[in-house]
PDB file of C-alpha atoms and ligand atoms in Angstrom:
ATOM      1  CA  MET A   1     133.902  89.181  98.813  1.00  0.00           C
ATOM      2  CA  ASP A   2     133.452  87.757  95.324  1.00  0.00           C
ATOM      3  CA  GLU A   3     130.179  87.281  93.472  1.00  0.00           C
ATOM      4  CA  THR A   4     129.272  83.936  95.102  1.00  0.00           C
ATOM      5  CA  GLU A   5     130.221  85.245  98.529  1.00  0.00           C
ATOM      6  CA  GLN A   6     127.953  88.287  97.963  1.00  0.00           C
ATOM      7  CA  SER A   7     125.001  86.062  97.155  1.00  0.00           C
ATOM      8  CA  THR A   8     125.679  83.815 100.174  1.00  0.00           C
ATOM      9  CA  HIS A   9     126.199  86.875 102.356  1.00  0.00           C
ATOM     10  CA  TRP A  10     122.789  88.366 101.481  1.00  0.00           C
ATOM     11  CA  ASN A  11     120.973  85.023 101.529  1.00  0.00           C
ATOM     12  CA  LYS A  12     122.405  83.954 104.895  1.00  0.00           C
ATOM     13  CA  THR A  13     123.869  86.007 107.779  1.00  0.00           C
ATOM     14  CA  ALA A  14     123.376  89.536 106.464  1.00  0.00           C
ATOM     15  CA  GLY A  15     119.966  88.710 104.994  1.00  0.00           C
ATOM     16  CA  GLN A  16     118.788  87.325 108.344  1.00  0.00           C
ATOM     17  CA  ALA A  17     120.124  90.357 110.234  1.00  0.00           C
ATOM     18  CA  TRP A  18     118.325  92.770 107.869  1.00  0.00           C
ATOM     19  CA  VAL A  19     115.087  90.749 108.092  1.00  0.00           C
ATOM     20  CA  GLU A  20     115.139  90.494 111.882  1.00  0.00           C
ATOM     21  CA  SER A  21     116.063  94.151 112.315  1.00  0.00           C
ATOM     22  CA  GLN A  22     113.924  95.607 109.538  1.00  0.00           C
ATOM     23  CA  GLY A  23     112.118  97.969 111.940  1.00  0.00           C
ATOM     24  CA  MET A  24     115.462  99.403 113.045  1.00  0.00           C
ATOM     25  CA  VAL A  25     116.700  99.752 109.454  1.00  0.00           C
ATOM     26  CA  ASP A  26     113.420 101.411 108.366  1.00  0.00           C
ATOM     27  CA  GLU A  27     113.704 104.007 111.119  1.00  0.00           C
ATOM     28  CA  LEU A  28     117.434 104.552 110.664  1.00  0.00           C
ATOM     29  CA  PHE A  29     117.262 105.159 106.910  1.00  0.00           C
ATOM     30  CA  LYS A  30     113.841 106.843 106.693  1.00  0.00           C
ATOM     31  CA  PRO A  31     115.435 110.215 105.726  1.00  0.00           C
ATOM     32  CA  ILE A  32     117.125 108.446 102.817  1.00  0.00           C
ATOM     33  CA  GLU A  33     113.860 106.778 101.810  1.00  0.00           C
ATOM     34  CA  ASP A  34     112.363 110.288 101.635  1.00  0.00           C
ATOM     35  CA  LEU A  35     115.235 111.519  99.415  1.00  0.00           C
ATOM     36  CA  LEU A  36     114.351 108.840  96.894  1.00  0.00           C
ATOM     37  CA  VAL A  37     110.588 108.529  97.115  1.00  0.00           C
ATOM     38  CA  GLU A  38     109.654 112.220  97.165  1.00  0.00           C
ATOM     39  CA  ALA A  39     111.294 112.781  93.775  1.00  0.00           C
ATOM     40  CA  VAL A  40     109.468 109.981  91.971  1.00  0.00           C
ATOM     41  CA  PRO A  41     106.863 111.381  89.570  1.00  0.00           C
ATOM     42  CA  ALA A  42     103.342 110.259  90.400  1.00  0.00           C
ATOM     43  CA  GLY A  43     101.784 107.618  88.210  1.00  0.00           C
ATOM     44  CA  GLY A  44     104.894 106.054  86.633  1.00  0.00           C
ATOM     45  CA  ARG A  45     106.467 102.621  86.912  1.00  0.00           C
ATOM     46  CA  VAL A  46     109.323 102.226  89.410  1.00  0.00           C
ATOM     47  CA  LEU A  47     111.953  99.531  89.864  1.00  0.00           C
ATOM     48  CA  ASP A  48     113.614  99.404  93.305  1.00  0.00           C
ATOM     49  CA  VAL A  49     116.987  97.653  92.930  1.00  0.00           C
ATOM     50  CA  GLY A  50     118.406  95.658  95.849  1.00  0.00           C
ATOM     51  CA  CYS A  51     115.123  96.426  97.575  1.00  0.00           C
ATOM     52  CA  GLY A  52     115.893  94.327 100.672  1.00  0.00           C
ATOM     53  CA  THR A  53     112.872  93.966 102.926  1.00  0.00           C
ATOM     54  CA  GLY A  54     110.917  96.365 100.708  1.00  0.00           C
ATOM     55  CA  GLY A  55     110.575  99.487 102.886  1.00  0.00           C
ATOM     56  CA  THR A  56     111.304 101.868 100.008  1.00  0.00           C
ATOM     57  CA  THR A  57     109.406  99.711  97.474  1.00  0.00           C
ATOM     58  CA  VAL A  58     106.225  99.849  99.547  1.00  0.00           C
ATOM     59  CA  ALA A  59     106.715 103.569 100.312  1.00  0.00           C
ATOM     60  CA  VAL A  60     107.000 104.453  96.607  1.00  0.00           C
ATOM     61  CA  ALA A  61     103.875 102.400  95.811  1.00  0.00           C
ATOM     62  CA  ARG A  62     101.876 105.334  97.240  1.00  0.00           C
ATOM     63  CA  ARG A  63     102.903 107.351  94.163  1.00  0.00           C
ATOM     64  CA  ALA A  64     103.653 104.862  91.401  1.00  0.00           C
ATOM     65  CA  GLU A  65     103.452 101.269  90.220  1.00  0.00           C
ATOM     66  CA  SER A  66     106.242  99.595  92.134  1.00  0.00           C
ATOM     67  CA  VAL A  67     108.432  96.508  91.609  1.00  0.00           C
ATOM     68  CA  GLY A  68     111.307  95.448  93.868  1.00  0.00           C
ATOM     69  CA  ILE A  69     114.173  93.174  92.859  1.00  0.00           C
ATOM     70  CA  ASP A  70     116.602  91.529  95.258  1.00  0.00           C
ATOM     71  CA  VAL A  71     118.973  88.575  95.180  1.00  0.00           C
ATOM     72  CA  SER A  72     118.160  87.527  98.763  1.00  0.00           C
ATOM     73  CA  GLU A  73     115.393  84.997  99.320  1.00  0.00           C
ATOM     74  CA  PRO A  74     114.776  85.838 103.014  1.00  0.00           C
ATOM     75  CA  MET A  75     114.683  89.551 102.265  1.00  0.00           C
ATOM     76  CA  VAL A  76     112.252  89.168  99.377  1.00  0.00           C
ATOM     77  CA  GLU A  77     110.049  86.955 101.564  1.00  0.00           C
ATOM     78  CA  ALA A  78     110.055  89.661 104.245  1.00  0.00           C
ATOM     79  CA  ALA A  79     109.320  92.295 101.584  1.00  0.00           C
ATOM     80  CA  ARG A  80     106.288  90.356 100.334  1.00  0.00           C
ATOM     81  CA  ALA A  81     105.011  89.987 103.900  1.00  0.00           C
ATOM     82  CA  ARG A  82     105.484  93.731 104.452  1.00  0.00           C
ATOM     83  CA  ALA A  83     103.528  94.585 101.287  1.00  0.00           C
ATOM     84  CA  GLU A  84     100.721  92.273 102.338  1.00  0.00           C
ATOM     85  CA  ARG A  85     100.570  93.844 105.817  1.00  0.00           C
ATOM     86  CA  ALA A  86     100.460  97.297 104.232  1.00  0.00           C
ATOM     87  CA  GLY A  87      97.849  96.234 101.676  1.00  0.00           C
ATOM     88  CA  ALA A  88     100.202  97.553  98.973  1.00  0.00           C
ATOM     89  CA  ASP A  89      99.993  96.324  95.413  1.00  0.00           C
ATOM     90  CA  VAL A  90     103.718  95.676  94.892  1.00  0.00           C
ATOM     91  CA  ARG A  91     105.534  92.929  93.000  1.00  0.00           C
ATOM     92  CA  PHE A  92     108.857  91.482  94.140  1.00  0.00           C
ATOM     93  CA  VAL A  93     111.296  89.547  91.979  1.00  0.00           C
ATOM     94  CA  ARG A  94     113.954  87.393  93.569  1.00  0.00           C
ATOM     95  CA  ALA A  95     116.859  87.653  91.102  1.00  0.00           C
ATOM     96  CA  ASP A  96     120.255  89.189  90.429  1.00  0.00           C
ATOM     97  CA  ALA A  97     119.569  92.622  88.902  1.00  0.00           C
ATOM     98  CA  GLU A  98     122.753  92.284  86.832  1.00  0.00           C
ATOM     99  CA  GLU A  99     121.425  89.225  84.985  1.00  0.00           C
ATOM    100  CA  HIS A 100     117.642  89.374  85.177  1.00  0.00           C
ATOM    101  CA  GLU A 101     115.843  89.660  81.833  1.00  0.00           C
ATOM    102  CA  PHE A 102     113.559  92.629  82.388  1.00  0.00           C
ATOM    103  CA  GLU A 103     111.005  93.548  79.782  1.00  0.00           C
ATOM    104  CA  PRO A 104     112.764  96.312  77.795  1.00  0.00           C
ATOM    105  CA  GLY A 105     111.590  99.849  78.570  1.00  0.00           C
ATOM    106  CA  SER A 106     109.235  98.672  81.284  1.00  0.00           C
ATOM    107  CA  PHE A 107     110.161 101.249  83.980  1.00  0.00           C
ATOM    108  CA  ASP A 108     110.115 105.060  84.156  1.00  0.00           C
ATOM    109  CA  THR A 109     112.297 105.297  87.267  1.00  0.00           C
ATOM    110  CA  VAL A 110     115.000 102.978  88.558  1.00  0.00           C
ATOM    111  CA  MET A 111     115.851 103.748  92.160  1.00  0.00           C
ATOM    112  CA  SER A 112     117.909 102.220  94.938  1.00  0.00           C
ATOM    113  CA  ARG A 113     118.796 102.870  98.542  1.00  0.00           C
ATOM    114  CA  PHE A 114     122.207 101.258  99.107  1.00  0.00           C
ATOM    115  CA  GLY A 115     121.374  98.299  96.833  1.00  0.00           C
ATOM    116  CA  VAL A 116     123.703  98.754  93.829  1.00  0.00           C
ATOM    117  CA  MET A 117     127.245  98.475  95.243  1.00  0.00           C
ATOM    118  CA  PHE A 118     127.435  94.694  95.156  1.00  0.00           C
ATOM    119  CA  PHE A 119     127.450  93.779  91.455  1.00  0.00           C
ATOM    120  CA  ALA A 120     130.222  91.567  90.076  1.00  0.00           C
ATOM    121  CA  ASP A 121     130.215  93.691  86.886  1.00  0.00           C
ATOM    122  CA  SER A 122     128.665  97.104  87.526  1.00  0.00           C
ATOM    123  CA  VAL A 123     128.748  98.257  83.880  1.00  0.00           C
ATOM    124  CA  LYS A 124     126.873  95.126  82.815  1.00  0.00           C
ATOM    125  CA  ALA A 125     124.355  95.600  85.643  1.00  0.00           C
ATOM    126  CA  PHE A 126     123.660  99.268  84.835  1.00  0.00           C
ATOM    127  CA  ALA A 127     123.421  98.501  81.100  1.00  0.00           C
ATOM    128  CA  ASN A 128     120.818  95.882  82.000  1.00  0.00           C
ATOM    129  CA  LEU A 129     118.935  98.441  84.104  1.00  0.00           C
ATOM    130  CA  ARG A 130     119.183 100.974  81.249  1.00  0.00           C
ATOM    131  CA  ARG A 131     117.515  98.473  78.875  1.00  0.00           C
ATOM    132  CA  ALA A 132     114.752  97.993  81.458  1.00  0.00           C
ATOM    133  CA  THR A 133     114.115 101.774  81.490  1.00  0.00           C
ATOM    134  CA  ALA A 134     111.918 103.576  78.963  1.00  0.00           C
ATOM    135  CA  ASP A 135     113.520 106.418  76.971  1.00  0.00           C
ATOM    136  CA  GLY A 136     113.088 109.592  79.008  1.00  0.00           C
ATOM    137  CA  GLY A 137     113.175 107.600  82.243  1.00  0.00           C
ATOM    138  CA  ALA A 138     115.334 108.372  85.272  1.00  0.00           C
ATOM    139  CA  LEU A 139     117.859 106.742  87.550  1.00  0.00           C
ATOM    140  CA  ARG A 140     117.964 107.847  91.190  1.00  0.00           C
ATOM    141  CA  LEU A 141     120.361 106.184  93.641  1.00  0.00           C
ATOM    142  CA  VAL A 142     121.712 106.724  97.103  1.00  0.00           C
ATOM    143  CA  VAL A 143     125.119 105.138  97.744  1.00  0.00           C
ATOM    144  CA  TRP A 144     127.721 105.602 100.470  1.00  0.00           C
ATOM    145  CA  ARG A 145     130.594 108.050 100.086  1.00  0.00           C
ATOM    146  CA  GLY A 146     133.965 106.907 101.503  1.00  0.00           C
ATOM    147  CA  ALA A 147     134.677 105.145 104.783  1.00  0.00           C
ATOM    148  CA  GLU A 148     136.671 108.231 105.874  1.00  0.00           C
ATOM    149  CA  ASP A 149     133.485 110.340 105.514  1.00  0.00           C
ATOM    150  CA  ASN A 150     131.443 107.761 107.433  1.00  0.00           C
ATOM    151  CA  PRO A 151     133.361 107.109 110.661  1.00  0.00           C
ATOM    152  CA  PHE A 152     130.242 105.697 112.367  1.00  0.00           C
ATOM    153  CA  MET A 153     130.197 102.813 109.889  1.00  0.00           C
ATOM    154  CA  THR A 154     133.741 101.699 110.707  1.00  0.00           C
ATOM    155  CA  THR A 155     133.722 102.378 114.470  1.00  0.00           C
ATOM    156  CA  ALA A 156     133.012  98.749 115.406  1.00  0.00           C
ATOM    157  CA  GLU A 157     135.784  97.278 113.282  1.00  0.00           C
ATOM    158  CA  ARG A 158     138.366  99.815 114.484  1.00  0.00           C
ATOM    159  CA  ALA A 159     137.570  99.028 118.132  1.00  0.00           C
ATOM    160  CA  ALA A 160     137.373  95.262 117.588  1.00  0.00           C
ATOM    161  CA  ALA A 161     140.461  94.917 115.382  1.00  0.00           C
ATOM    162  CA  PRO A 162     142.914  94.043 118.203  1.00  0.00           C
ATOM    163  CA  LEU A 163     140.620  91.187 119.311  1.00  0.00           C
ATOM    164  CA  LEU A 164     139.715  89.948 115.827  1.00  0.00           C
ATOM    165  CA  PRO A 165     142.852  89.391 113.764  1.00  0.00           C
ATOM    166  CA  ASP A 166     140.782  87.650 111.059  1.00  0.00           C
ATOM    167  CA  LEU A 167     138.571  90.664 110.466  1.00  0.00           C
ATOM    168  CA  PRO A 168     138.644  91.134 106.679  1.00  0.00           C
ATOM    169  CA  GLU A 169     139.956  94.479 105.474  1.00  0.00           C
ATOM    170  CA  ARG A 170     137.581  96.759 103.562  1.00  0.00           C
ATOM    171  CA  ARG A 171     138.439  96.786  99.867  1.00  0.00           C
ATOM    172  CA  PRO A 172     136.924  99.805  98.113  1.00  0.00           C
ATOM    173  CA  ASP A 173     137.787  98.233  94.735  1.00  0.00           C
ATOM    174  CA  ALA A 174     135.632  95.141  95.477  1.00  0.00           C
ATOM    175  CA  PRO A 175     131.813  94.882  95.653  1.00  0.00           C
ATOM    176  CA  GLY A 176     130.678  96.130  99.048  1.00  0.00           C
ATOM    177  CA  GLN A 177     129.339  99.040 101.086  1.00  0.00           C
ATOM    178  CA  PHE A 178     131.944 101.575  99.903  1.00  0.00           C
ATOM    179  CA  ALA A 179     132.388 100.340  96.317  1.00  0.00           C
ATOM    180  CA  PHE A 180     130.714 103.506  94.929  1.00  0.00           C
ATOM    181  CA  ALA A 181     132.664 105.954  97.109  1.00  0.00           C
ATOM    182  CA  ASP A 182     134.642 107.282  94.139  1.00  0.00           C
ATOM    183  CA  ALA A 183     132.292 109.606  92.240  1.00  0.00           C
ATOM    184  CA  GLY A 184     134.533 109.577  89.137  1.00  0.00           C
ATOM    185  CA  LYS A 185     134.336 105.797  89.000  1.00  0.00           C
ATOM    186  CA  VAL A 186     130.532 105.863  89.402  1.00  0.00           C
ATOM    187  CA  ARG A 187     130.199 108.409  86.586  1.00  0.00           C
ATOM    188  CA  GLY A 188     132.381 106.214  84.353  1.00  0.00           C
ATOM    189  CA  ILE A 189     130.281 103.109  85.111  1.00  0.00           C
ATOM    190  CA  LEU A 190     126.985 104.865  84.347  1.00  0.00           C
ATOM    191  CA  GLU A 191     128.205 106.563  81.166  1.00  0.00           C
ATOM    192  CA  GLU A 192     129.713 103.335  79.848  1.00  0.00           C
ATOM    193  CA  ALA A 193     126.420 101.573  80.638  1.00  0.00           C
ATOM    194  CA  GLY A 194     124.501 104.057  78.449  1.00  0.00           C
ATOM    195  CA  TRP A 195     123.076 106.550  80.974  1.00  0.00           C
ATOM    196  CA  ASP A 196     123.089 110.301  80.181  1.00  0.00           C
ATOM    197  CA  ASP A 197     123.087 113.522  82.227  1.00  0.00           C
ATOM    198  CA  VAL A 198     124.843 111.830  85.151  1.00  0.00           C
ATOM    199  CA  ASP A 199     124.775 114.043  88.239  1.00  0.00           C
ATOM    200  CA  ILE A 200     126.492 113.020  91.486  1.00  0.00           C
ATOM    201  CA  ARG A 201     126.144 115.273  94.484  1.00  0.00           C
ATOM    202  CA  PRO A 202     127.126 114.850  98.133  1.00  0.00           C
ATOM    203  CA  VAL A 203     124.312 114.806 100.675  1.00  0.00           C
ATOM    204  CA  ASP A 204     124.748 114.547 104.444  1.00  0.00           C
ATOM    205  CA  VAL A 205     121.810 112.988 106.224  1.00  0.00           C
ATOM    206  CA  GLU A 206     121.335 112.847 109.987  1.00  0.00           C
ATOM    207  CA  CYS A 207     120.364 109.312 111.042  1.00  0.00           C
ATOM    208  CA  VAL A 208     119.024 108.325 114.455  1.00  0.00           C
ATOM    209  CA  LEU A 209     118.918 104.978 116.217  1.00  0.00           C
ATOM    210  CA  PRO A 210     117.323 104.374 119.626  1.00  0.00           C
ATOM    211  CA  GLY A 211     120.101 103.721 122.187  1.00  0.00           C
ATOM    212  CA  SER A 212     118.505 100.334 122.911  1.00  0.00           C
ATOM    213  CA  ALA A 213     119.252  99.227 119.328  1.00  0.00           C
ATOM    214  CA  LEU A 214     122.999  99.850 119.518  1.00  0.00           C
ATOM    215  CA  ASP A 215     123.903  96.335 120.692  1.00  0.00           C
ATOM    216  CA  THR A 216     121.868  94.819 117.866  1.00  0.00           C
ATOM    217  CA  TYR A 217     123.632  97.079 115.408  1.00  0.00           C
ATOM    218  CA  ILE A 218     127.073  96.125 116.769  1.00  0.00           C
ATOM    219  CA  THR A 219     126.434  92.384 116.935  1.00  0.00           C
ATOM    220  CA  ARG A 220     124.480  91.874 113.689  1.00  0.00           C
ATOM    221  CA  PHE A 221     125.709  94.416 111.126  1.00  0.00           C
ATOM    222  CA  GLY A 222     128.946  95.200 109.292  1.00  0.00           C
ATOM    223  CA  PRO A 223     132.148  93.149 109.253  1.00  0.00           C
ATOM    224  CA  VAL A 224     132.146  92.691 113.045  1.00  0.00           C
ATOM    225  CA  GLY A 225     128.531  91.515 113.173  1.00  0.00           C
ATOM    226  CA  ARG A 226     129.314  89.155 110.318  1.00  0.00           C
ATOM    227  CA  LEU A 227     132.211  87.539 112.200  1.00  0.00           C
ATOM    228  CA  LEU A 228     130.693  87.351 115.694  1.00  0.00           C
ATOM    229  CA  PRO A 229     128.490  84.256 115.198  1.00  0.00           C
ATOM    230  CA  ASP A 230     131.621  82.262 114.281  1.00  0.00           C
ATOM    231  CA  ILE A 231     133.724  83.062 117.331  1.00  0.00           C
ATOM    232  CA  ASP A 232     133.667  81.682 120.874  1.00  0.00           C
ATOM    233  CA  GLU A 233     131.374  83.165 123.501  1.00  0.00           C
ATOM    234  CA  ARG A 234     134.185  84.662 125.613  1.00  0.00           C
ATOM    235  CA  THR A 235     135.821  86.532 122.736  1.00  0.00           C
ATOM    236  CA  ARG A 236     132.389  87.667 121.589  1.00  0.00           C
ATOM    237  CA  GLU A 237     131.699  89.221 125.002  1.00  0.00           C
ATOM    238  CA  LYS A 238     135.118  90.903 124.999  1.00  0.00           C
ATOM    239  CA  VAL A 239     134.476  92.331 121.541  1.00  0.00           C
ATOM    240  CA  VAL A 240     131.109  93.783 122.532  1.00  0.00           C
ATOM    241  CA  GLU A 241     132.687  95.279 125.685  1.00  0.00           C
ATOM    242  CA  ALA A 242     135.455  96.863 123.603  1.00  0.00           C
ATOM    243  CA  VAL A 243     133.182  98.123 120.859  1.00  0.00           C
ATOM    244  CA  ARG A 244     130.289  99.622 122.850  1.00  0.00           C
ATOM    245  CA  PRO A 245     132.249 102.535 124.409  1.00  0.00           C
ATOM    246  CA  ALA A 246     133.757 103.368 121.027  1.00  0.00           C
ATOM    247  CA  PHE A 247     130.258 104.528 120.018  1.00  0.00           C
ATOM    248  CA  ASP A 248     130.008 106.955 122.988  1.00  0.00           C
ATOM    249  CA  PRO A 249     130.739 110.011 120.805  1.00  0.00           C
ATOM    250  CA  PHE A 250     127.565 109.206 118.840  1.00  0.00           C
ATOM    251  CA  VAL A 251     125.281 108.687 121.878  1.00  0.00           C
ATOM    252  CA  ARG A 252     123.201 111.638 123.029  1.00  0.00           C
ATOM    253  CA  GLY A 253     120.260 111.479 125.436  1.00  0.00           C
ATOM    254  CA  GLY A 254     119.342 107.855 124.852  1.00  0.00           C
ATOM    255  CA  GLU A 255     119.771 108.105 121.094  1.00  0.00           C
ATOM    256  CA  VAL A 256     122.554 107.258 118.696  1.00  0.00           C
ATOM    257  CA  ARG A 257     123.025 109.981 116.082  1.00  0.00           C
ATOM    258  CA  PHE A 258     125.368 110.067 113.149  1.00  0.00           C
ATOM    259  CA  GLY A 259     125.756 111.728 109.805  1.00  0.00           C
ATOM    260  CA  ALA A 260     125.417 109.477 106.772  1.00  0.00           C
ATOM    261  CA  ALA A 261     127.690 110.839 104.038  1.00  0.00           C
ATOM    262  CA  VAL A 262     126.120 109.684 100.781  1.00  0.00           C
ATOM    263  CA  TRP A 263     126.063 110.459  97.073  1.00  0.00           C
ATOM    264  CA  LEU A 264     122.727 111.220  95.491  1.00  0.00           C
ATOM    265  CA  VAL A 265     123.228 109.943  91.970  1.00  0.00           C
ATOM    266  CA  THR A 266     120.817 110.812  89.171  1.00  0.00           C
ATOM    267  CA  ALA A 267     120.920 110.078  85.469  1.00  0.00           C
ATOM    268  CA  ARG A 268     118.621 110.000  82.476  1.00  0.00           C
ATOM    269  CA  ALA A 269     117.764 107.413  79.867  1.00  0.00           C
ATOM    270  CA  SER A 270     117.544 109.538  76.737  1.00  0.00           C
TER     271      SER A 270
HETATM  272  C1  SAM B   1     122.474  97.317 102.053  1.00  0.00           C
HETATM  273  S1  SAM B   1     121.101  96.343 101.571  1.00  0.00           S
HETATM  274  C2  SAM B   1     119.900  97.573 101.195  1.00  0.00           C
HETATM  275  C3  SAM B   1     118.482  97.054 101.220  1.00  0.00           C
HETATM  276  C4  SAM B   1     117.392  98.090 100.946  1.00  0.00           C
HETATM  277  N1  SAM B   1     117.574  98.783  99.697  1.00  0.00           N
HETATM  278  C5  SAM B   1     117.278  99.065 102.078  1.00  0.00           C
HETATM  279  O1  SAM B   1     117.719 100.212 101.939  1.00  0.00           O
HETATM  280  O2  SAM B   1     116.733  98.699 103.136  1.00  0.00           O
HETATM  281  C6  SAM B   1     121.637  95.797  99.976  1.00  0.00           C
HETATM  282  C7  SAM B   1     120.643  94.914  99.256  1.00  0.00           C
HETATM  283  O3  SAM B   1     121.115  94.661  97.921  1.00  0.00           O
HETATM  284  C8  SAM B   1     120.797  93.319  97.598  1.00  0.00           C
HETATM  285  N2  SAM B   1     121.666  92.870  96.489  1.00  0.00           N
HETATM  286  C9  SAM B   1     122.990  92.666  96.520  1.00  0.00           C
HETATM  287  N3  SAM B   1     123.435  92.272  95.307  1.00  0.00           N
HETATM  288  C10 SAM B   1     122.346  92.246  94.486  1.00  0.00           C
HETATM  289  C11 SAM B   1     122.157  91.908  93.107  1.00  0.00           C
HETATM  290  N4  SAM B   1     123.184  91.535  92.344  1.00  0.00           N
HETATM  291  N5  SAM B   1     120.905  91.974  92.592  1.00  0.00           N
HETATM  292  C12 SAM B   1     119.847  92.344  93.381  1.00  0.00           C
HETATM  293  N6  SAM B   1     119.976  92.661  94.698  1.00  0.00           N
HETATM  294  C13 SAM B   1     121.208  92.619  95.243  1.00  0.00           C
HETATM  295  C14 SAM B   1     121.019  92.570  98.905  1.00  0.00           C
HETATM  296  O4  SAM B   1     120.402  91.302  98.922  1.00  0.00           O
HETATM  297  C15 SAM B   1     120.424  93.566  99.909  1.00  0.00           C
HETATM  298  O5  SAM B   1     119.074  93.345 100.116  1.00  0.00           O
END
């Protein structure tokens, strides 16, 4: 997907899926929220990049002044509604974090849960985020390691491939879920963008989904979920029938469990 496709993707199909399934996403990635939020020093100013429906932005507001930025209108709308429901004093900006003119040095921590792998020009984006960070501030990101380390994430497309010849191939060199899988590349991006003390370490996090949410996950998320609304009813049913049993190895006692293989990336603005 190119830059325009990314924006359309998050403003349309994917954005809607994330908004409608925000409860499922919150529960699924709560352990990763904890990895980010628990390390944020109390009392500072935090920017949550690619904040989506604002789960992590609202969670971090318990400790610090919190601002979320996201390119997706429906997701930012959902994030604002969430903050209002929670009575949290959080500000959301609907903009591309690569381009947005932040006030220089206005944040002490820049954090993101899976929201930074979609930039057209990652060096430009992280240089922009560096300018937004005060000297002495910190960067703290969680991004996916490779597809080969995350078999759960590609189960649907492997099972559906024979029925969906138009399924786009994953391109790790293009913006997308696995664009930050190569730790050497991520280090290079951050150093070129002006970040210091870059540290990238693997973390394996157990994630749990109620069994009842599996069909939603299959039909709304990832490359298969993206394609399903555009295909005829009969093929759609066949795809779901082919894909569901492929997840059997992850189903245990009414729950779906898988390991998320991620990088915890930290850096300093010195
Ligand atoms: C995988 S979702 C993660 C959402 C959220 N951080 C979470 O964990 O629930 C990726 C998010 O990044 C946002 N995004 C993608 N490109 C962006 C950009 N250039 N600037 C700001 N947000 C962006 C998308 O709209 C989407 O909400």
